[in-house]
Coordinates of C-alpha atoms in Angstrom, one line a residue:
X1 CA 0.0 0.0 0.0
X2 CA 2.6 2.1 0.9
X3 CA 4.2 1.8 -2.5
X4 CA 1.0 2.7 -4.6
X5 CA 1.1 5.7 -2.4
X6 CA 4.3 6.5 -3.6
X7 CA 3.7 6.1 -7.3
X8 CA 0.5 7.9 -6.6
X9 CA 1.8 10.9 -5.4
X10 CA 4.9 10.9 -7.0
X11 CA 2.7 10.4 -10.7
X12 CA 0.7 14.0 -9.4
X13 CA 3.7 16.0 -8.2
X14 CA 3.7 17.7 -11.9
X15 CA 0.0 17.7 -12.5
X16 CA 0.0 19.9 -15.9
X17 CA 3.2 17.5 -17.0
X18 CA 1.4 14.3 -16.0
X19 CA -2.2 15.6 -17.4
X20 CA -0.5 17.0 -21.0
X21 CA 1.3 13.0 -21.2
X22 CA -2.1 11.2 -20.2
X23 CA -3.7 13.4 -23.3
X24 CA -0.8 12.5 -25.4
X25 CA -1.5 9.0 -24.6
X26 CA -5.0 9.1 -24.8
X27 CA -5.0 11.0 -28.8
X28 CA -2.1 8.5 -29.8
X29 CA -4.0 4.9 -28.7
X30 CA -7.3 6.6 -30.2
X31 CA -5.5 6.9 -33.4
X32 CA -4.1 3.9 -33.5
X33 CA -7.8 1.9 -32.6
X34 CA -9.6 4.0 -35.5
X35 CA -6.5 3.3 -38.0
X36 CA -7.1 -0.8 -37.0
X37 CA -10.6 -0.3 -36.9
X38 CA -10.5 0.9 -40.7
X39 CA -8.4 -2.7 -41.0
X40 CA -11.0 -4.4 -39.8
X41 CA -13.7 -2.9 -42.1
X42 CA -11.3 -3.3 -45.0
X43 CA -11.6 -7.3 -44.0
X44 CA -15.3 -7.2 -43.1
X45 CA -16.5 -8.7 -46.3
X46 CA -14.1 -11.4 -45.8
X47 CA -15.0 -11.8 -41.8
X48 CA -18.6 -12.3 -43.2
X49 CA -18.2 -14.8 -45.8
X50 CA -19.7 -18.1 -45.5
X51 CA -17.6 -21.4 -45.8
X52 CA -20.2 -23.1 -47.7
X53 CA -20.4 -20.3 -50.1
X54 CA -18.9 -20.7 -53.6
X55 CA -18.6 -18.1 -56.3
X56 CA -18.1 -18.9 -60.1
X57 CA -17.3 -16.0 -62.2
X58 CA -15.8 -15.3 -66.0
X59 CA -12.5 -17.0 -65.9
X60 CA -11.3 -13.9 -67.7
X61 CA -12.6 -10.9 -65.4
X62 CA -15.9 -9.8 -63.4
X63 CA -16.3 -7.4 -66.6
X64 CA -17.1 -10.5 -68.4
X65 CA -20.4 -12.5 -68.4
X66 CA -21.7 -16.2 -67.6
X67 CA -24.6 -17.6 -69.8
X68 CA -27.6 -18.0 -67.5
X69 CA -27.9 -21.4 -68.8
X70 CA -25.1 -22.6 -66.6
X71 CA -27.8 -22.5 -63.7
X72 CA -29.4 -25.5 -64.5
X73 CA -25.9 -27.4 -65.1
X74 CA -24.6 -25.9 -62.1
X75 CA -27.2 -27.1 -60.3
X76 CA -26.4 -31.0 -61.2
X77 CA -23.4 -31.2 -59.9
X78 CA -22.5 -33.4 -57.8
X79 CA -22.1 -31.6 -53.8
X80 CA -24.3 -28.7 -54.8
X81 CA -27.1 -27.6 -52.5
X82 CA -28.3 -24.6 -54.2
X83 CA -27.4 -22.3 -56.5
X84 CA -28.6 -18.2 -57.3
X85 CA -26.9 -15.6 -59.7
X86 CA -26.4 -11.4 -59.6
X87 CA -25.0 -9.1 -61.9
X88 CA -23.5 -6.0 -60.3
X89 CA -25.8 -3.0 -61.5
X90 CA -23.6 0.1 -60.7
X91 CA -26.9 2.8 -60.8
X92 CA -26.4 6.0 -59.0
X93 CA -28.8 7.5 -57.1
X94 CA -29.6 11.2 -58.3
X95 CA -25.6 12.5 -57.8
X96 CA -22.1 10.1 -57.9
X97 CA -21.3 11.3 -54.7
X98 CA -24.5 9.2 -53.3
X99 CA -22.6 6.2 -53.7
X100 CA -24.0 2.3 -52.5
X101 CA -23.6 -1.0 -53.7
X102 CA -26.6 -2.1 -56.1
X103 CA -27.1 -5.7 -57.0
X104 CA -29.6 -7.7 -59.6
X105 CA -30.1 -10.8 -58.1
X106 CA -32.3 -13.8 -58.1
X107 CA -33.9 -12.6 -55.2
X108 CA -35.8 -15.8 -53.7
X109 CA -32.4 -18.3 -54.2
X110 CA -30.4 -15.4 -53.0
X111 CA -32.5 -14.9 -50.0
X112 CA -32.3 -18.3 -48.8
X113 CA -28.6 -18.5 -49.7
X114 CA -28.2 -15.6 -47.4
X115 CA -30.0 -15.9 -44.0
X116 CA -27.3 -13.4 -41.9
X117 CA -29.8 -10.9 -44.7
X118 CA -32.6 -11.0 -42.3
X119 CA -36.0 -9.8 -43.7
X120 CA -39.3 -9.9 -41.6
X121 CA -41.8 -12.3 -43.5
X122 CA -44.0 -9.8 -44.5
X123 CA -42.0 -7.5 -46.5
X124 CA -40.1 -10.6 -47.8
X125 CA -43.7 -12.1 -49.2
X126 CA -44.0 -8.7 -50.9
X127 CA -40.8 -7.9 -52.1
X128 CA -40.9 -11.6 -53.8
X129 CA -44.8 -11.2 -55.8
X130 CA -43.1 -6.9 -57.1
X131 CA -41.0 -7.5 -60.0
X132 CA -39.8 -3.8 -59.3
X133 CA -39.6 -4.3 -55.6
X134 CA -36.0 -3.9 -54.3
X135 CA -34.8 -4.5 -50.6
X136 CA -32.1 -2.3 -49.2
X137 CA -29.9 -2.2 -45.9
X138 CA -31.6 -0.5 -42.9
X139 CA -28.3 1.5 -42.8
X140 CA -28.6 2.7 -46.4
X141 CA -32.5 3.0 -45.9
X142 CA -31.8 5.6 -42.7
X143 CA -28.6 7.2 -44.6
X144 CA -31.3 8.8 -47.6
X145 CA -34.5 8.5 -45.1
X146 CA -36.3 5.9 -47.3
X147 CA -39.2 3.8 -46.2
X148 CA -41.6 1.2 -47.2
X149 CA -43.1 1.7 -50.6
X150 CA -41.3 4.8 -51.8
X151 CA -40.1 4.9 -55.3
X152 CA -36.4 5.2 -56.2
X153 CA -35.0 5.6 -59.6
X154 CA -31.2 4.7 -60.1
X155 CA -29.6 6.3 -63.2
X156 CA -27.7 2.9 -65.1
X157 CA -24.4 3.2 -65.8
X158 CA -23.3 -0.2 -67.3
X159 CA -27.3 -0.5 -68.2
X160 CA -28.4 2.8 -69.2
X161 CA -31.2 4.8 -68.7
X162 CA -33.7 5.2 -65.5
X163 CA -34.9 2.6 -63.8
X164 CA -37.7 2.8 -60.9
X165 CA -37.7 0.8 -57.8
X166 CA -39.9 0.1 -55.1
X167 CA -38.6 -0.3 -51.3
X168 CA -40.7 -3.6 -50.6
X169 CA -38.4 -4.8 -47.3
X170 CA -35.5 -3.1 -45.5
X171 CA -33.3 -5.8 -44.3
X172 CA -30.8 -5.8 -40.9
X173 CA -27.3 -8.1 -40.6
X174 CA -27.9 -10.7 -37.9
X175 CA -24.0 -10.0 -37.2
X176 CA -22.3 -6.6 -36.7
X177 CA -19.9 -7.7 -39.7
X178 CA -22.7 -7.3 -42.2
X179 CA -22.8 -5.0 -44.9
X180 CA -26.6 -2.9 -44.1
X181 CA -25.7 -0.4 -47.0
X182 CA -26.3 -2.5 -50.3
X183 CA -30.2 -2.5 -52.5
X184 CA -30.5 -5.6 -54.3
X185 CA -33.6 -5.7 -56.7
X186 CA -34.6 -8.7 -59.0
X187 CA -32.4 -10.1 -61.8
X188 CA -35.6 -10.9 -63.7
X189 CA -36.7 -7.0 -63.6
X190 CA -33.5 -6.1 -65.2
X191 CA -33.2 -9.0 -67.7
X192 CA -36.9 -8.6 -69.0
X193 CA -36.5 -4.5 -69.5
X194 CA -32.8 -5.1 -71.0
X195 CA -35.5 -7.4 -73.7
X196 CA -37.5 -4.3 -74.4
X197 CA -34.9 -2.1 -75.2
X198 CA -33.3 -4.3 -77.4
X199 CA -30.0 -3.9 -75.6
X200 CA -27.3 -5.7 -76.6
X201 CA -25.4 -6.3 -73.8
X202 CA -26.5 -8.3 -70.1
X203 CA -29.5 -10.3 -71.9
X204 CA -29.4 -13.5 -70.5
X205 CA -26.5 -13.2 -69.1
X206 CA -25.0 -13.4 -65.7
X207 CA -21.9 -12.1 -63.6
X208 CA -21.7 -14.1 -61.5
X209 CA -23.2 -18.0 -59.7
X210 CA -23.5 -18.0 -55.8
X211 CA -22.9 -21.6 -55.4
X212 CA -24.1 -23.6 -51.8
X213 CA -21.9 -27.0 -50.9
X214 CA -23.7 -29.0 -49.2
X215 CA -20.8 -30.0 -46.9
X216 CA -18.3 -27.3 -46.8
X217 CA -15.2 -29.5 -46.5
X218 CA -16.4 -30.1 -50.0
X219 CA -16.0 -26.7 -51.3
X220 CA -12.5 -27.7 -52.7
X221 CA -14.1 -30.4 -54.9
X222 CA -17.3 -28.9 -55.9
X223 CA -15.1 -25.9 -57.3
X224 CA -12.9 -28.2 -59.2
X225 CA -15.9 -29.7 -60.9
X226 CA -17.9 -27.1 -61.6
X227 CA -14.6 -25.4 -63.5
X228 CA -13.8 -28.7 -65.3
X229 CA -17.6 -28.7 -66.7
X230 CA -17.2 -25.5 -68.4
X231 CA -13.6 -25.8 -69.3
X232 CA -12.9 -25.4 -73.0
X233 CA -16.3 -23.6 -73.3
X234 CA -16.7 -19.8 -74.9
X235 CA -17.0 -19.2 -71.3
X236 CA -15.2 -21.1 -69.0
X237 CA -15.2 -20.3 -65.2
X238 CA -13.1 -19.7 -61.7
X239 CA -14.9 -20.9 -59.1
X240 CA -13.6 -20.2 -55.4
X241 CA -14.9 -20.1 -52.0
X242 CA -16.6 -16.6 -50.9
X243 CA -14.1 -15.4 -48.4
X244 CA -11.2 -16.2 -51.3
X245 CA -13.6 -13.9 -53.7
X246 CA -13.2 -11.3 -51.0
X247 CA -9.8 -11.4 -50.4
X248 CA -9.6 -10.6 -54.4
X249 CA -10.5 -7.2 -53.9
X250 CA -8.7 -6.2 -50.5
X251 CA -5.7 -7.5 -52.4
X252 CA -5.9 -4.8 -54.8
X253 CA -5.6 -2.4 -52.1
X254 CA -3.0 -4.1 -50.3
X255 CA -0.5 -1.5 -50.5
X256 CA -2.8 0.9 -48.7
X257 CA -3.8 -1.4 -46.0
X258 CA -0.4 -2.2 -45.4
X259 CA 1.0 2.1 -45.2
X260 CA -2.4 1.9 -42.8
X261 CA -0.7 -0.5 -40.8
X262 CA 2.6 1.1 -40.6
X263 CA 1.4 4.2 -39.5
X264 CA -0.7 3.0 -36.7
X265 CA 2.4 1.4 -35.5
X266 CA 4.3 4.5 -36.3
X267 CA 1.9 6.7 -33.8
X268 CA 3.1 4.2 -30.7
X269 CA 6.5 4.3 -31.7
X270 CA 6.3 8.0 -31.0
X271 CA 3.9 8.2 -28.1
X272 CA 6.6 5.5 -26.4
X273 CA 9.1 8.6 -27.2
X274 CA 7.5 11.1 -25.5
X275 CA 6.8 9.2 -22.3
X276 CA 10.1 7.9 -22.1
X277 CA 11.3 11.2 -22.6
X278 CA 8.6 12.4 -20.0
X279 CA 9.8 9.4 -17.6
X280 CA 13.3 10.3 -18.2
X281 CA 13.0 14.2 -17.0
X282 CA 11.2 12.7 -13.9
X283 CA 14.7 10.4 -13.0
X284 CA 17.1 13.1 -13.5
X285 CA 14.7 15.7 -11.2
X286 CA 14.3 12.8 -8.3
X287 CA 17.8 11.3 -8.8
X288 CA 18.8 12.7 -5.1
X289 CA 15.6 10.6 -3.9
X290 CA 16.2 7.1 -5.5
X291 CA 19.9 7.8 -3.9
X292 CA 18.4 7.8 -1.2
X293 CA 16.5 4.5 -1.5
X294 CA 19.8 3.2 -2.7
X295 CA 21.8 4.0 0.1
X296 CA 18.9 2.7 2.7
X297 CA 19.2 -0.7 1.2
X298 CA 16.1 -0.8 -1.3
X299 CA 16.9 -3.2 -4.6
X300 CA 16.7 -2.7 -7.8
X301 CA 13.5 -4.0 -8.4
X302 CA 12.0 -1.6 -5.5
X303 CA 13.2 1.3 -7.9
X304 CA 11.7 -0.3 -10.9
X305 CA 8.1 -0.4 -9.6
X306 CA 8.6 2.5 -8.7
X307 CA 9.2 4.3 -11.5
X308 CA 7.6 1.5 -14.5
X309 CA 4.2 2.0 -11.7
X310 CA 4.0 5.8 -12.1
X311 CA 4.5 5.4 -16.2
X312 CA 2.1 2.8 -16.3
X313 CA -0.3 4.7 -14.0
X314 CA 0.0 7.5 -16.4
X315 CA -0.5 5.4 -19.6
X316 CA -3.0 3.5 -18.6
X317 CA -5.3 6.5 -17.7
X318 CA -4.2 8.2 -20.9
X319 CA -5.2 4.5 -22.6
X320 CA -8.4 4.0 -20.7
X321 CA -9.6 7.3 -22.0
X322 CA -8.5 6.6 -25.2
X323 CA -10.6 3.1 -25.2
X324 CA -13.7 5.4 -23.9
X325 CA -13.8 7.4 -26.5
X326 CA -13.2 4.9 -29.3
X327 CA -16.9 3.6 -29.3
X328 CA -18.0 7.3 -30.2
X329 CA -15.4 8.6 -32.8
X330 CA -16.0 5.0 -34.5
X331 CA -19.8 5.8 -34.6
X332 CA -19.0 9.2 -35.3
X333 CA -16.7 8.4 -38.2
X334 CA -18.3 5.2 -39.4
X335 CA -21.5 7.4 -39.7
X336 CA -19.8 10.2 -42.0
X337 CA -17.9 6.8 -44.2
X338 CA -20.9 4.6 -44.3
X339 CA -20.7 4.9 -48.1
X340 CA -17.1 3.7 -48.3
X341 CA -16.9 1.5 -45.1
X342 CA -20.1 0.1 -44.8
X343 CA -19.0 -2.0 -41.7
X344 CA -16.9 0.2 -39.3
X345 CA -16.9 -1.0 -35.9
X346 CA -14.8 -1.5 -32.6
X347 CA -13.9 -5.2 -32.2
X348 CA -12.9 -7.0 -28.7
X349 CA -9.5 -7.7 -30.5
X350 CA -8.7 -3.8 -31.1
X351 CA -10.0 -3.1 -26.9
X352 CA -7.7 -5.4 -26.1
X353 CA -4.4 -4.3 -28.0
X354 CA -5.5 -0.9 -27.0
X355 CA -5.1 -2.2 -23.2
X356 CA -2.1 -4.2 -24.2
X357 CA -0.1 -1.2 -26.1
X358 CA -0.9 0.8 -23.0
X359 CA 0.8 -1.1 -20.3
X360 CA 3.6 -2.2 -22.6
X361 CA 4.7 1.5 -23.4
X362 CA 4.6 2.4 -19.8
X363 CA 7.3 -0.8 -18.9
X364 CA 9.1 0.1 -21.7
X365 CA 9.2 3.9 -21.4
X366 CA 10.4 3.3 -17.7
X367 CA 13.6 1.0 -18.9
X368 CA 16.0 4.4 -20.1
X369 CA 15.2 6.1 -16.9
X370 CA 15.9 2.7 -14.6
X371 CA 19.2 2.9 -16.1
X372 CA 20.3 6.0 -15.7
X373 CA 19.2 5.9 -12.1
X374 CA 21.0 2.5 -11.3
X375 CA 24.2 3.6 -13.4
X376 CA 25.2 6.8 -11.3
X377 CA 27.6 6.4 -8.4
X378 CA 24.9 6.9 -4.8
X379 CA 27.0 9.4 -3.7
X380 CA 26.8 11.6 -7.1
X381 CA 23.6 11.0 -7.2
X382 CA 22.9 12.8 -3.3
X383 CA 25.1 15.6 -4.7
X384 CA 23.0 16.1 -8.2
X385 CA 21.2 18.7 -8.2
X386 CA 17.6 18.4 -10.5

């Protein structure tokens, strides 16, 4: 007791000093938990991929399209539970800055591929019997204040012209790691209208399968057969599980995830500077007193929990007021993103190396100044002068 005292008092004897180092602290493990939770959202579509969720696309690119009669072939093979298709619609909603994913899908197999898409049974019966009914994320639904059985109209990009929706069911994630910022709206709607204008691109055609195993240790094998059927075709295809289809696009941004990383790292390797330097300034001005303790017989390790208890008092506090504030700047800023990082959200993992960076900075900011107190003669240090 008498030592937690000590550190206690001896942590306050500069209050503006100790306050100033528990803020720099607190700003650099808050920017280092928003710069891993942007990590985390970057992996979120992979986090949420299913194992027993294939994805067979163009073997060339995504840009390329899949006859829809591979459906029924798909469907054959051997290991295969279910199958439903999409084509990515890229429509934009009145200006390009109101970006959102937008999906033509085969909206009943899709549903029941996708149960974490959770959909109360009523909207779900009539979102099914509109062929222009469209369900969006309750996210994306609260973002442009849309509700039940408004009209939207999404300009085509890659399918041109205007095209009308109807909000029939707004559907939540059953697990924070879902995306609630997408509007999917029926394949057939899309594939009948591209008919009547005599389009010549995306009739019948498909960008990619969704693909259910009905064992997922089988995924392996059900890809290698599905891309042997089709091999040597005008369109053969690349089948892979979901979370490899993921990874696809975070790899392209790998470089940027990987400077996000550095820099997160970057920001401790500094805030471990300035306590060490703070922690240092506090040896040289109390060199007389750990003398002192010296000279009466106190060891070593009395003089290290000393000082690693008052820089891990003050990093902790600065860290546990970092953590606190975490959950609000990450609703804050996952609010302001939603369009770009759909999923932004605090994990257990990133509290805990929050907690974990804290208490390791203060042991090792408090190794420089243990050795400059335990290398000076005793008797120099009672004739210092701070």
């Amino acid at each position: 007791m008498f030592l937690l005292k000590l550190i206690l008092r001896n942590s306050l004897r500069h209050k503006l000093r100790t306050v100033l180092t528990m803020l720099a602290v607190a700003v650099a493990v808050l920017a280092f938990g928003m710069l891993r939770c942007m990590v985390d959202a970057w992996y979120a579509g992979v986090d949420a991929a299913a194992a027993n969720r294939l994805i067979a696309r163009n073997a060339i690119s995504l840009n390329f399209f899949l006859p829809l009669s591979y459906k029924e072939k798909i469907r054959q093979v051997e290991g295969v539970a279910g199958v439903a298709y999409g084509n990515w619609f890229g429509g934009i909603y009145i200006d390009e800055k109101n970006f959102f994913a937008n999906f033509a899908m085969d909206m009943k197999s899709f549903l029941g591929l996708y149960p974490e898409f959770q959909v109360a049974g009523s909207q779900k019966k009539a979102l099914l019997t509109d062929r222009k009914g469209a369900v969006v994320g309750e996210k994306l639904a609260k973002r442009f204040g849309w509700k039940i059985g408004d009209t939207v109209t999404l300009r085509g990009t890659i399918f041109p012209g205007n095209w009308d929706f109807t909000i029939r069911a707004i559907y939540k994630g059953r697990d924070k790691n879902i995306d609630e910022t997408q509007f999917i709206f029926h394949w057939d709607y899309l594939n009948e209208k591209l008919k009547t204008m005599n389009a010549a691109r995306g009739t019948d055609s498909i960008g990619w399968y969704i693909i259910a195993v009905a064992k997922p240790e089988l995924a392996a094998e059900v890809a290698q057969r599905v891309d042997k059927l089709f091999k040597n075709s005008m369109a053969e295809t690349l089948t892979e599980t979901e979370k490899a289809f993921q990874m696809s696009f975070v790899s392209m941004t790998e470089t940027i995830l990987t400077a996000v990383q550095l820099v997160s790292f970057l920001v401790i390797f500094i805030i471990l500077a300035v306590v060490a330097n703070t922690m240092a300034m506090t040896a040289r001005e109390r060199i007389r007193e750990y003398s002192v303790f010296r000279s009466l017989g106190f060891k070593p390790l009395y003089l290290f929990m000393m000082i690693a208890g008052e820089s891990v008092f003050i990093t902790i506090v600065g860290g546990g007021i970092a953590i606190a504030c975490t959950f609000p700047a990450v609703k804050g800023f996952g609010d302001y993103m939603s369009a770009y990082l759909p999923v932004f959200n605090v994990s257990l993992e990133t509290i805990a190396l929050d907690a974990v960076i804290s208490l390791a900075v203060g042991l090792l900011a408090s190794i420089i100044p243990l050795w400059y107190t335990l290398k000076i003669r005793i008797a120099d240090g009672l004739r210092a002068i701070a």
